[in-house]
Amino acid sequence: METAHFGNYNVNTYTDLNDDDDVYDDDDIEPTTYNQPPVPQPQGYPAAPRYNPINQYESADEYDQEEDEEEETLEENPLAAVHQLATKKVGIQLYNNNLVLDCPVATNLSKASQFETPETSYMRYAAVTSTEPANYRHDGFDLRQNIYSDPRSTQLFIVITIYNEDDILLARTLKGVFKNIYNLRKSKDPKWGSESWQRVVVSIVADGRANVHPRVLGLMSSLGCYQEGVAFNTVGDKEVTAHVYEYTTNIGIGKVSDGVVELIDPSDKDTRDKSPKICPVQLLFCIKEKNAKKINSHRWFFEAFAPLLNPFVCILLDAGTKPDEHALYNLWLEFDRHDDVAGACGEIQADVGRWGKRLLNPLVATQNFEYKISNVLDKPLESAFGFISVLPGAFSAYRYTALLPSRYGNFFEDPESGEKTVLGPLDKYFKGEEVHKSNTGIFEQNMYLAEDRILCFALVAKPGCRWKLRYVSAATAVTDVPSELHDLIGQRRRWLNGSFFAALYALTHAFEIWHTNHSLIHKIMFHVEFIYQFFNLLFSWFSIANFFLVFYIISKSMGETFDAGKILSVILEWIYVACLMVCFIFSLGGNKPKTTNKAYVTIVVFFAILMIYLSVGVIYLSVKNIESITSIKFVDFFKNNILRSLVISLASTYIMYVVASLLFLQVGHLFTSFFQYMLLSPSYINVLNVYAFCNIHDLSWGTKGDNGPKQDLQKLSKGKDEDQSKKFAINVATDQSAIDEAYLRMHKLIENPLVEEVKKVDEKELAMSKFALIRSSFVMLWIVSNFALIAVVIQAGGVERLDGADDDDDDTATRISSIYLQVVLYSVAVLSFIRFVGAFWFVIGRIAFSAIHR
């Protein structure tokens, strides 16, 4: 096996927290064995398995056993269907008081292996009884990478979180990951090579056993990292909290379409010749007993598994997000080249389907344009500063050592034991899990809807360090986006509320930057970015008022140019206000978007028509203004203050879209998605924002936690003495024909095309939240401030004509409205210019860096 060294870290070192050295170099790596003695590494595996394979035992009737209980059918619960297998009782011996089994795999999986070792001949199962993920290691559990005769170092540790997604979404992500691992083997980079697969571990964490899609179990069984009937409810008097399966698969994933996942067996010459890009992949499949949200799945990844593997880089993916075949290497390269990079993200692209057929859906097209503009303007700007406000959980990467506490971190002292624990960025990240269970304030609970933003700020502001966050444009991934309006509204409720309150948190804690080791210039630059974010936040708060004022002025000006314009202006104003009020009523009334989807669709259609009217109005008034010019001087066109400001604001925004897209050599979205984005942009302001702010009391993620584990699996009774040398009886399949039969039965779950189930709409009213009063006060403040701004500008200011004609209104009043709108519109232009400068600087920096390292 090849040996390679990456970065500057050592898997066996650990830090002394009592070090009194005042000089701290943030280039020093903080290891995973932080404040803990190294765990001795056992020898002899794979030459001799650490746990005796269960198929070595014969009848175990003489061993202790518990009376069998009635089992469920496969259709009811595939995990519990042991009675459908040809099983027998075998004697097993506990290790460290834990139930860990090495289960022989199906013949198909063994034949597919390119080499014959226990890691391909046996699947490893652990019935985890740890009450908390952080106790996983201390309770004596381990991972296979550590128990080989030559323990493996892990460079890339990948986690894919799933809830109730089907096999199609998971297979799409795994296919992209598998391609990346294959390309790492073929990489010309001397730090990788033919044995690169041994330095990559892919984990799939399922959030709740009852919620796992049966076809996902079929897919994982077909890959070898799951077996029907191998699961337990209890081990002695301890409840099983998670089921961990480990296997090194050689099965590849081919075509994923039409509701079917095509698997590739390298032992089959026909399929191997068609899809030769197959290599071994180390899989870890963790099924949590309870549903405890995505953040808890990340807790298992970071606190249970990562400390054992001590990875160089951790990569986060969502099921349905498919990374490009070189995306993971490009992310890793950013960390390998820059010692001060703590986190990075790539370009997330909307899945537009084959030949872009999904762009026919205006919602998908709008999100496609939105993602593209964020990737060519926002992310490059923030990356140039060194602080990206959010690294998307669907596709991002972190240097593991940067996530751990530093010696200058805050201490938490247990009030009972007095034990002190150093807090790090991960503690702030996972605080959201406890926040949602406690009686903390509504601000903090909404803030932790965007816990990834909290983590990003915690990394940049980590005491005594100088970590930065970067955007890697060369790393791309495709992800599913909502195609239904009610799904988009629900998604943006979480995004908008979480990002708004997390941005407030970052702004109010901005001075924590001065506790870091960043240079003075970087600290100043961070504050420049915070000021930029403050103005963005301010414009977001008053977005409804500003949009209505622009509409009102253009509408009134159109009404003065032709007779029918006055009538149309009044009609549109009344419909506008009515639609806005309906949005508030639906949002405040506790109506779910899915139950009022038709009304929301009608409102969105109206705002799209309104946007067309406004666009035509700007062009028409500009032409009228030109016709009113008596001289041939071009400068006379800009004599009208508001029209001048409006044209500059719009031009700066849309021209920057075009220029930035050309700068990144991405222009397709300008032709396929810009028109849809322009039409739906008013709905983003008047529908999505309203629903989000009116539901800040809603802290749900669309999932419900389980009350407790179901007692539908096997139970292992250890007796009172719990003697580890003693052998205990369990029901397992040991006959190869029975194992093959179970494998084929699980594989059939994914052979037929997936038929999507039509979910019933829940008609029950939402329970009253304890934050209802705070929610109402917050929304009232928002509404009053926006409408007060509208009233002041309109009533105290009047409206300046945009067609070049004279206005009979009071000059002072006209000047007030003119000045306000000019400030708003010019501010938009300035912010657009800043975004462009950031994107331009990002591109220049990349070109310069490539030239230096060429």
PDB file of N, CA and C in Angstrom, residues 496-548:
ATOM      1  N   LEU A 496     -34.277  32.657   4.328  1.00  0.00           N
ATOM      2  CA  LEU A 496     -34.337  34.095   4.564  1.00  0.00           C
ATOM      3  C   LEU A 496     -34.276  34.421   6.054  1.00  0.00           C
ATOM      4  N   ASN A 497     -35.066  33.716   6.851  1.00  0.00           N
ATOM      5  CA  ASN A 497     -35.052  33.989   8.292  1.00  0.00           C
ATOM      6  C   ASN A 497     -33.705  33.638   8.909  1.00  0.00           C
ATOM      7  N   GLY A 498     -33.169  32.494   8.528  1.00  0.00           N
ATOM      8  CA  GLY A 498     -31.879  32.103   9.071  1.00  0.00           C
ATOM      9  C   GLY A 498     -30.777  33.066   8.675  1.00  0.00           C
ATOM     10  N   SER A 499     -30.738  33.447   7.395  1.00  0.00           N
ATOM     11  CA  SER A 499     -29.676  34.345   6.929  1.00  0.00           C
ATOM     12  C   SER A 499     -29.826  35.740   7.512  1.00  0.00           C
ATOM     13  N   PHE A 500     -31.068  36.218   7.690  1.00  0.00           N
ATOM     14  CA  PHE A 500     -31.283  37.560   8.234  1.00  0.00           C
ATOM     15  C   PHE A 500     -30.766  37.652   9.667  1.00  0.00           C
ATOM     16  N   PHE A 501     -31.163  36.708  10.499  1.00  0.00           N
ATOM     17  CA  PHE A 501     -30.769  36.765  11.908  1.00  0.00           C
ATOM     18  C   PHE A 501     -29.299  36.376  12.092  1.00  0.00           C
ATOM     19  N   ALA A 502     -28.793  35.480  11.240  1.00  0.00           N
ATOM     20  CA  ALA A 502     -27.370  35.141  11.331  1.00  0.00           C
ATOM     21  C   ALA A 502     -26.507  36.321  10.902  1.00  0.00           C
ATOM     22  N   ALA A 503     -26.989  37.095   9.904  1.00  0.00           N
ATOM     23  CA  ALA A 503     -26.255  38.292   9.490  1.00  0.00           C
ATOM     24  C   ALA A 503     -26.238  39.323  10.608  1.00  0.00           C
ATOM     25  N   LEU A 504     -27.361  39.459  11.312  1.00  0.00           N
ATOM     26  CA  LEU A 504     -27.382  40.365  12.466  1.00  0.00           C
ATOM     27  C   LEU A 504     -26.398  39.909  13.533  1.00  0.00           C
ATOM     28  N   TYR A 505     -26.325  38.603  13.733  1.00  0.00           N
ATOM     29  CA  TYR A 505     -25.374  38.066  14.716  1.00  0.00           C
ATOM     30  C   TYR A 505     -23.942  38.421  14.322  1.00  0.00           C
ATOM     31  N   ALA A 506     -23.607  38.222  13.043  1.00  0.00           N
ATOM     32  CA  ALA A 506     -22.244  38.507  12.580  1.00  0.00           C
ATOM     33  C   ALA A 506     -21.921  39.994  12.730  1.00  0.00           C
ATOM     34  N   LEU A 507     -22.894  40.856  12.408  1.00  0.00           N
ATOM     35  CA  LEU A 507     -22.654  42.296  12.502  1.00  0.00           C
ATOM     36  C   LEU A 507     -22.480  42.743  13.952  1.00  0.00           C
ATOM     37  N   THR A 508     -23.275  42.174  14.847  1.00  0.00           N
ATOM     38  CA  THR A 508     -23.182  42.583  16.252  1.00  0.00           C
ATOM     39  C   THR A 508     -21.950  41.998  16.949  1.00  0.00           C
ATOM     40  N   HIS A 509     -21.331  40.983  16.330  1.00  0.00           N
ATOM     41  CA  HIS A 509     -20.121  40.387  16.906  1.00  0.00           C
ATOM     42  C   HIS A 509     -18.900  40.659  16.025  1.00  0.00           C
ATOM     43  N   ALA A 510     -18.996  41.680  15.191  1.00  0.00           N
ATOM     44  CA  ALA A 510     -17.932  41.952  14.227  1.00  0.00           C
ATOM     45  C   ALA A 510     -16.587  42.212  14.898  1.00  0.00           C
ATOM     46  N   PHE A 511     -16.606  42.797  16.084  1.00  0.00           N
ATOM     47  CA  PHE A 511     -15.346  43.165  16.727  1.00  0.00           C
ATOM     48  C   PHE A 511     -14.603  41.960  17.307  1.00  0.00           C
ATOM     49  N   GLU A 512     -15.209  40.769  17.239  1.00  0.00           N
ATOM     50  CA  GLU A 512     -14.479  39.567  17.635  1.00  0.00           C
ATOM     51  C   GLU A 512     -13.309  39.297  16.693  1.00  0.00           C
ATOM     52  N   ILE A 513     -13.359  39.911  15.506  1.00  0.00           N
ATOM     53  CA  ILE A 513     -12.260  39.765  14.563  1.00  0.00           C
ATOM     54  C   ILE A 513     -10.937  40.235  15.174  1.00  0.00           C
ATOM     55  N   TRP A 514     -10.997  41.175  16.083  1.00  0.00           N
ATOM     56  CA  TRP A 514      -9.785  41.743  16.665  1.00  0.00           C
ATOM     57  C   TRP A 514      -9.122  40.800  17.673  1.00  0.00           C
ATOM     58  N   HIS A 515      -9.783  39.679  17.990  1.00  0.00           N
ATOM     59  CA  HIS A 515      -9.164  38.674  18.859  1.00  0.00           C
ATOM     60  C   HIS A 515      -8.416  37.622  18.050  1.00  0.00           C
ATOM     61  N   THR A 516      -8.404  37.770  16.727  1.00  0.00           N
ATOM     62  CA  THR A 516      -7.738  36.798  15.858  1.00  0.00           C
ATOM     63  C   THR A 516      -6.313  37.247  15.541  1.00  0.00           C
ATOM     64  N   ASN A 517      -5.607  36.420  14.794  1.00  0.00           N
ATOM     65  CA  ASN A 517      -4.245  36.739  14.362  1.00  0.00           C
ATOM     66  C   ASN A 517      -4.198  37.244  12.930  1.00  0.00           C
ATOM     67  N   HIS A 518      -5.358  37.662  12.397  1.00  0.00           N
ATOM     68  CA  HIS A 518      -5.364  38.244  11.054  1.00  0.00           C
ATOM     69  C   HIS A 518      -4.525  39.519  11.054  1.00  0.00           C
ATOM     70  N   SER A 519      -3.947  39.824   9.918  1.00  0.00           N
ATOM     71  CA  SER A 519      -3.181  41.055   9.798  1.00  0.00           C
ATOM     72  C   SER A 519      -4.115  42.258   9.922  1.00  0.00           C
ATOM     73  N   LEU A 520      -3.539  43.413  10.203  1.00  0.00           N
ATOM     74  CA  LEU A 520      -4.338  44.624  10.356  1.00  0.00           C
ATOM     75  C   LEU A 520      -5.123  44.933   9.088  1.00  0.00           C
ATOM     76  N   ILE A 521      -4.501  44.740   7.949  1.00  0.00           N
ATOM     77  CA  ILE A 521      -5.182  45.012   6.674  1.00  0.00           C
ATOM     78  C   ILE A 521      -6.385  44.103   6.517  1.00  0.00           C
ATOM     79  N   HIS A 522      -6.206  42.808   6.842  1.00  0.00           N
ATOM     80  CA  HIS A 522      -7.325  41.877   6.702  1.00  0.00           C
ATOM     81  C   HIS A 522      -8.450  42.205   7.677  1.00  0.00           C
ATOM     82  N   LYS A 523      -8.085  42.614   8.885  1.00  0.00           N
ATOM     83  CA  LYS A 523      -9.131  42.975   9.849  1.00  0.00           C
ATOM     84  C   LYS A 523      -9.941  44.161   9.332  1.00  0.00           C
ATOM     85  N   ILE A 524      -9.261  45.133   8.744  1.00  0.00           N
ATOM     86  CA  ILE A 524      -9.967  46.294   8.180  1.00  0.00           C
ATOM     87  C   ILE A 524     -10.838  45.861   7.006  1.00  0.00           C
ATOM     88  N   MET A 525     -10.321  44.978   6.175  1.00  0.00           N
ATOM     89  CA  MET A 525     -11.088  44.501   5.029  1.00  0.00           C
ATOM     90  C   MET A 525     -12.334  43.741   5.471  1.00  0.00           C
ATOM     91  N   PHE A 526     -12.198  42.975   6.549  1.00  0.00           N
ATOM     92  CA  PHE A 526     -13.374  42.273   7.074  1.00  0.00           C
ATOM     93  C   PHE A 526     -14.454  43.278   7.480  1.00  0.00           C
ATOM     94  N   HIS A 527     -14.050  44.375   8.103  1.00  0.00           N
ATOM     95  CA  HIS A 527     -15.029  45.376   8.526  1.00  0.00           C
ATOM     96  C   HIS A 527     -15.640  46.095   7.322  1.00  0.00           C
ATOM     97  N   VAL A 528     -14.859  46.260   6.257  1.00  0.00           N
ATOM     98  CA  VAL A 528     -15.425  46.820   5.020  1.00  0.00           C
ATOM     99  C   VAL A 528     -16.514  45.889   4.496  1.00  0.00           C
ATOM    100  N   GLU A 529     -16.255  44.575   4.552  1.00  0.00           N
ATOM    101  CA  GLU A 529     -17.271  43.616   4.109  1.00  0.00           C
ATOM    102  C   GLU A 529     -18.491  43.652   5.019  1.00  0.00           C
ATOM    103  N   PHE A 530     -18.281  43.817   6.316  1.00  0.00           N
ATOM    104  CA  PHE A 530     -19.409  43.902   7.244  1.00  0.00           C
ATOM    105  C   PHE A 530     -20.268  45.131   6.934  1.00  0.00           C
ATOM    106  N   ILE A 531     -19.628  46.246   6.582  1.00  0.00           N
ATOM    107  CA  ILE A 531     -20.383  47.456   6.217  1.00  0.00           C
ATOM    108  C   ILE A 531     -21.196  47.193   4.957  1.00  0.00           C
ATOM    109  N   TYR A 532     -20.585  46.525   3.993  1.00  0.00           N
ATOM    110  CA  TYR A 532     -21.294  46.161   2.754  1.00  0.00           C
ATOM    111  C   TYR A 532     -22.503  45.274   3.077  1.00  0.00           C
ATOM    112  N   GLN A 533     -22.321  44.298   3.952  1.00  0.00           N
ATOM    113  CA  GLN A 533     -23.411  43.410   4.330  1.00  0.00           C
ATOM    114  C   GLN A 533     -24.497  44.162   5.097  1.00  0.00           C
ATOM    115  N   PHE A 534     -24.097  45.169   5.879  1.00  0.00           N
ATOM    116  CA  PHE A 534     -25.081  45.958   6.606  1.00  0.00           C
ATOM    117  C   PHE A 534     -26.021  46.676   5.643  1.00  0.00           C
ATOM    118  N   PHE A 535     -25.465  47.293   4.603  1.00  0.00           N
ATOM    119  CA  PHE A 535     -26.312  47.986   3.637  1.00  0.00           C
ATOM    120  C   PHE A 535     -27.190  47.011   2.862  1.00  0.00           C
ATOM    121  N   ASN A 536     -26.668  45.845   2.562  1.00  0.00           N
ATOM    122  CA  ASN A 536     -27.509  44.836   1.929  1.00  0.00           C
ATOM    123  C   ASN A 536     -28.664  44.437   2.829  1.00  0.00           C
ATOM    124  N   LEU A 537     -28.370  44.302   4.115  1.00  0.00           N
ATOM    125  CA  LEU A 537     -29.405  43.949   5.086  1.00  0.00           C
ATOM    126  C   LEU A 537     -30.440  45.063   5.189  1.00  0.00           C
ATOM    127  N   LEU A 538     -29.979  46.301   5.155  1.00  0.00           N
ATOM    128  CA  LEU A 538     -30.882  47.451   5.231  1.00  0.00           C
ATOM    129  C   LEU A 538     -31.798  47.500   4.022  1.00  0.00           C
ATOM    130  N   PHE A 539     -31.250  47.265   2.849  1.00  0.00           N
ATOM    131  CA  PHE A 539     -32.070  47.264   1.640  1.00  0.00           C
ATOM    132  C   PHE A 539     -33.052  46.102   1.642  1.00  0.00           C
ATOM    133  N   SER A 540     -32.643  44.986   2.223  1.00  0.00           N
ATOM    134  CA  SER A 540     -33.550  43.849   2.333  1.00  0.00           C
ATOM    135  C   SER A 540     -34.735  44.181   3.240  1.00  0.00           C
ATOM    136  N   TRP A 541     -34.469  44.906   4.318  1.00  0.00           N
ATOM    137  CA  TRP A 541     -35.529  45.273   5.253  1.00  0.00           C
ATOM    138  C   TRP A 541     -36.557  46.187   4.594  1.00  0.00           C
ATOM    139  N   PHE A 542     -36.103  47.135   3.801  1.00  0.00           N
ATOM    140  CA  PHE A 542     -37.001  48.099   3.161  1.00  0.00           C
ATOM    141  C   PHE A 542     -37.301  47.755   1.699  1.00  0.00           C
ATOM    142  N   SER A 543     -37.110  46.501   1.338  1.00  0.00           N
ATOM    143  CA  SER A 543     -37.292  46.116  -0.070  1.00  0.00           C
ATOM    144  C   SER A 543     -38.730  46.305  -0.544  1.00  0.00           C
ATOM    145  N   ILE A 544     -39.704  46.003   0.319  1.00  0.00           N
ATOM    146  CA  ILE A 544     -41.105  46.153  -0.082  1.00  0.00           C
ATOM    147  C   ILE A 544     -41.432  47.620  -0.346  1.00  0.00           C
ATOM    148  N   ALA A 545     -40.995  48.496   0.541  1.00  0.00           N
ATOM    149  CA  ALA A 545     -41.270  49.925   0.379  1.00  0.00           C
ATOM    150  C   ALA A 545     -40.599  50.478  -0.874  1.00  0.00           C
ATOM    151  N   ASN A 546     -39.353  50.124  -1.084  1.00  0.00           N
ATOM    152  CA  ASN A 546     -38.624  50.650  -2.242  1.00  0.00           C
ATOM    153  C   ASN A 546     -39.225  50.178  -3.557  1.00  0.00           C
ATOM    154  N   PHE A 547     -39.620  48.907  -3.592  1.00  0.00           N
ATOM    155  CA  PHE A 547     -40.217  48.409  -4.838  1.00  0.00           C
ATOM    156  C   PHE A 547     -41.560  49.085  -5.101  1.00  0.00           C
ATOM    157  N   PHE A 548     -42.361  49.261  -4.049  1.00  0.00           N
ATOM    158  CA  PHE A 548     -43.656  49.913  -4.246  1.00  0.00           C
ATOM    159  C   PHE A 548     -43.475  51.360  -4.701  1.00  0.00           C
TER     160      PHE A 548
END
